[in-house]
Amino acid sequence: MGQGQDVIAMAKLDIGHREGHWVMLQNIHLMPGWCKELEKKLDVFAAENSHVNFRLFLSADPSKGIPIGILERSIKLTNEPPQGMLANLRRSFALFSKEDFEDRDAKVKSILFAMCHFHALMLERKKFGPMGYNMMYPFSSGDLRDSAQVLYNYLEGSSAVKIPWDDLRYLFGDIMYGGHIVDDWDRRMSQKYLLYFLRDELLDEIDMIPYAEGKLSWPSPQPAGHDKYLEHIESMPAESPLFFGMHPNAEINFRTTQCNQVFEMLTSLTGGGGAGDGEDGDAMSPMALAQMVCDDILEEVGEKRFPTDDVGRGMSEEEKGPYQFVFLQECEYMNGLLYEMVKGLSELRLGFKGELTM
C-alpha cells in the first residue's frame, strides 16, 4: 500500500468479494486513514455475504492507526524475532536450502556454519544493552545471505588452494556487517569474533564458544550432510554469557530488565496492583485509577488562585517596578493555566460519570 494504491485495492477487493479470489494487501499501516474505509468496506461485504472462497490477507507493522474493528475480526499472526542463541542459529541455518547446502564444498560448509553462528552471536548480543554494543545496529538475515553469496563467489571462483582468511574477514567484518557499525569498539569486537572463527583450525575442529577459557565448550561440526548439521545445532549447551565471551554475571542486568518488562505487562493487563489490606481487595481498573487521579488534582487546585488584583492595588507607585510587573504577569498566566486545568478536569469528571460524551 502507498500513495494511489487505495483505488486499486478497493477494486481488487470488489472482484475478490464477488468471484471468490484471495487478496493480499501489504503494509496497510502506511495508510491509517484509508484503513477506516477498509473497515466499512468489510462491514458491507459481511452484510452482502461474500463468496465462500473469498479471503483477505493484511500485513502491517505494529501501529495504532489500524482500527479495532479490523483487528477483532482478523486471525492475527505475528513474526517474532527468535529469542536465544539456539533459536537464532536455527533460523540462520534455515536460510539455506538443503539442496543448495549439499552441493557445496566441505570448506564452504564449515565456513558457512561458522558465519551462521557468528550471525546469531551478533543478533543475540543486543539483549545485553550497553554491555553488548555501544549502539544498536540493524543486523538482519540479509547480511548473512549476502555474506554467503560473497563466500560462494570468492571461493568457488578461485583456484587458490589456501583460503584467503584475511580477505574474508575484511569483507564480512568491515563491509557486510561492518557497514552497519559506526562505533570503533563495536567494530573491534566484531573483528575479534571473526578473527576467532575464520582461521585454518575451523576446517578441522574448533570450539564454537569463543574466549570462554574452557568454562564452556561446544565443538564445531565435522563436514557432513545437512541433517548432521541440524543434529549438531540441537546439541548446543544451555545458553550463557560465556557464549559471547562475557562474565556469567553479565546477564543479571538483562534478566532484571526482562522480569520488569514481564511484570509491567502483567500489571497493565490486570489494571494495576492489588489493594493490599484495604477495604477493597480488588485491583483498580484503569478507568477508576484515572478518575481517582482526576479527583485528587481537582481537590488540590480547584479553589486556588493568585490574588493579582488585590496585590496590585495594595502596592504604591514607588513599589511598582519591572520585577513586580513581571511577577504579577506570571501570576496571571498561572491563573489562566489553573482555569484551563479545572475546566478540562471538570469535563473529564462528567465524562467518567457518563453525563458528557467523551
Short mmCIF file of C-alpha atoms in Angstrom, two decimals, residues 161-296:
data_model
loop_
_atom_site.label_atom_id
_atom_site.label_comp_id
_atom_site.label_asym_id
_atom_site.label_seq_id
_atom_site.Cartn_x
_atom_site.Cartn_y
_atom_site.Cartn_z
CA VAL A 161 44.48 -23.81 -2.51
CA LYS A 162 44.85 -21.67 0.60
CA ILE A 163 41.74 -19.93 1.87
CA PRO A 164 42.20 -16.11 1.97
CA TRP A 165 41.08 -15.65 5.57
CA ASP A 166 42.21 -12.01 5.72
CA ASP A 167 40.10 -11.14 2.69
CA LEU A 168 37.03 -12.93 4.07
CA ARG A 169 37.39 -11.26 7.47
CA TYR A 170 37.62 -7.87 5.79
CA LEU A 171 34.61 -8.49 3.53
CA PHE A 172 32.42 -9.75 6.36
CA GLY A 173 33.69 -7.63 9.26
CA ASP A 174 34.24 -4.29 7.53
CA ILE A 175 31.74 -4.33 4.67
CA MET A 176 28.83 -6.71 5.22
CA TYR A 177 28.38 -6.40 8.98
CA GLY A 178 30.84 -3.58 9.49
CA GLY A 179 28.78 -1.39 7.17
CA HIS A 180 26.24 -1.06 9.98
CA ILE A 181 28.77 -0.47 12.75
CA VAL A 182 29.85 3.11 13.48
CA ASP A 183 31.47 2.72 16.90
CA ASP A 184 35.16 1.79 16.92
CA TRP A 185 34.88 -0.53 19.92
CA ASP A 186 31.90 -2.36 18.44
CA ARG A 187 33.81 -2.77 15.19
CA ARG A 188 36.79 -4.12 17.10
CA MET A 189 34.55 -6.64 18.89
CA SER A 190 33.12 -7.84 15.56
CA GLN A 191 36.61 -8.23 14.13
CA LYS A 192 37.71 -10.24 17.16
CA TYR A 193 34.84 -12.69 16.67
CA LEU A 194 35.75 -13.17 13.01
CA LEU A 195 39.42 -13.48 13.88
CA TYR A 196 38.48 -16.38 16.16
CA PHE A 197 36.10 -18.17 13.78
CA LEU A 198 37.69 -17.64 10.35
CA ARG A 199 41.01 -19.48 10.57
CA ASP A 200 42.54 -22.74 9.38
CA GLU A 201 41.53 -24.64 12.54
CA LEU A 202 37.87 -24.20 11.55
CA LEU A 203 38.33 -26.80 8.80
CA ASP A 204 39.31 -29.43 11.41
CA GLU A 205 37.62 -28.64 14.72
CA ILE A 206 37.44 -25.54 16.92
CA ASP A 207 35.39 -24.57 19.93
CA MET A 208 32.35 -22.58 18.79
CA ILE A 209 32.23 -20.68 22.10
CA PRO A 210 34.93 -18.01 21.77
CA TYR A 211 37.10 -16.81 24.63
CA ALA A 212 35.32 -18.97 27.25
CA GLU A 213 38.67 -20.17 28.64
CA GLY A 214 37.45 -23.76 28.92
CA LYS A 215 34.47 -22.94 31.17
CA LEU A 216 32.02 -23.91 28.43
CA SER A 217 32.68 -25.89 25.27
CA TRP A 218 30.85 -26.78 22.07
CA PRO A 219 32.97 -28.16 19.21
CA SER A 220 32.38 -27.27 15.59
CA PRO A 221 30.73 -29.99 13.47
CA GLN A 222 32.69 -32.08 11.02
CA PRO A 223 31.81 -31.51 7.33
CA ALA A 224 28.79 -33.69 6.64
CA GLY A 225 25.26 -33.61 5.29
CA HIS A 226 22.59 -31.06 6.05
CA ASP A 227 20.83 -33.30 8.57
CA LYS A 228 24.03 -33.83 10.58
CA TYR A 229 24.42 -30.08 10.96
CA LEU A 230 20.84 -29.82 12.22
CA GLU A 231 21.55 -32.54 14.78
CA HIS A 232 24.66 -30.71 15.89
CA ILE A 233 22.70 -27.46 16.36
CA GLU A 234 20.31 -29.25 18.70
CA SER A 235 23.28 -30.39 20.82
CA MET A 236 24.11 -26.79 21.76
CA PRO A 237 24.61 -26.43 25.54
CA ALA A 238 22.40 -24.21 27.67
CA GLU A 239 22.84 -20.54 26.85
CA SER A 240 25.18 -18.48 28.99
CA PRO A 241 27.03 -15.15 28.71
CA LEU A 242 30.11 -17.30 28.16
CA PHE A 243 28.82 -17.81 24.59
CA PHE A 244 29.66 -14.16 23.95
CA GLY A 245 32.97 -14.11 25.80
CA MET A 246 31.36 -12.37 28.79
CA HIS A 247 31.40 -13.00 32.53
CA PRO A 248 28.44 -15.08 33.79
CA ASN A 249 27.21 -12.08 35.82
CA ALA A 250 26.66 -10.13 32.61
CA GLU A 251 23.13 -11.46 32.33
CA ILE A 252 21.98 -10.10 35.71
CA ASN A 253 21.01 -6.71 34.27
CA PHE A 254 19.42 -8.29 31.21
CA ARG A 255 17.36 -10.76 33.27
CA THR A 256 16.29 -7.98 35.66
CA THR A 257 15.10 -5.85 32.76
CA GLN A 258 13.30 -8.85 31.27
CA CYS A 259 11.49 -9.55 34.56
CA ASN A 260 10.49 -5.91 34.93
CA GLN A 261 9.00 -5.92 31.44
CA VAL A 262 7.02 -9.09 32.16
CA PHE A 263 5.60 -7.71 35.42
CA GLU A 264 4.81 -4.34 33.82
CA MET A 265 2.86 -6.18 31.14
CA LEU A 266 1.01 -8.27 33.73
CA THR A 267 0.23 -5.14 35.74
CA SER A 268 -1.14 -3.35 32.69
CA LEU A 269 -3.30 -6.36 31.80
CA THR A 270 -4.76 -6.64 35.31
CA GLY A 271 -5.35 -2.91 35.64
CA GLY A 272 -2.88 -2.27 38.45
CA GLY A 273 -1.71 -3.84 41.67
CA GLY A 274 -3.84 -5.36 44.38
CA ALA A 275 -5.41 -3.17 47.08
CA GLY A 276 -3.49 -4.96 49.84
CA ASP A 277 -5.10 -4.77 53.25
CA GLY A 278 -7.51 -2.00 52.27
CA GLU A 279 -11.26 -2.20 52.26
CA ASP A 280 -11.42 -3.13 48.59
CA GLY A 281 -9.34 -6.17 47.78
CA ASP A 282 -9.95 -5.98 44.03
CA ALA A 283 -7.48 -4.40 41.61
CA MET A 284 -8.41 -0.95 40.36
CA SER A 285 -9.31 -0.66 36.71
CA PRO A 286 -7.52 1.95 34.55
CA MET A 287 -10.75 3.99 34.40
CA ALA A 288 -11.13 4.00 38.19
CA LEU A 289 -7.48 4.92 38.63
CA ALA A 290 -7.80 7.82 36.19
CA GLN A 291 -10.94 9.05 37.94
CA MET A 292 -9.16 8.95 41.31
CA VAL A 293 -6.22 10.98 39.97
CA CYS A 294 -8.64 13.48 38.38
CA ASP A 295 -10.44 13.97 41.71
CA ASP A 296 -7.18 14.40 43.59
#
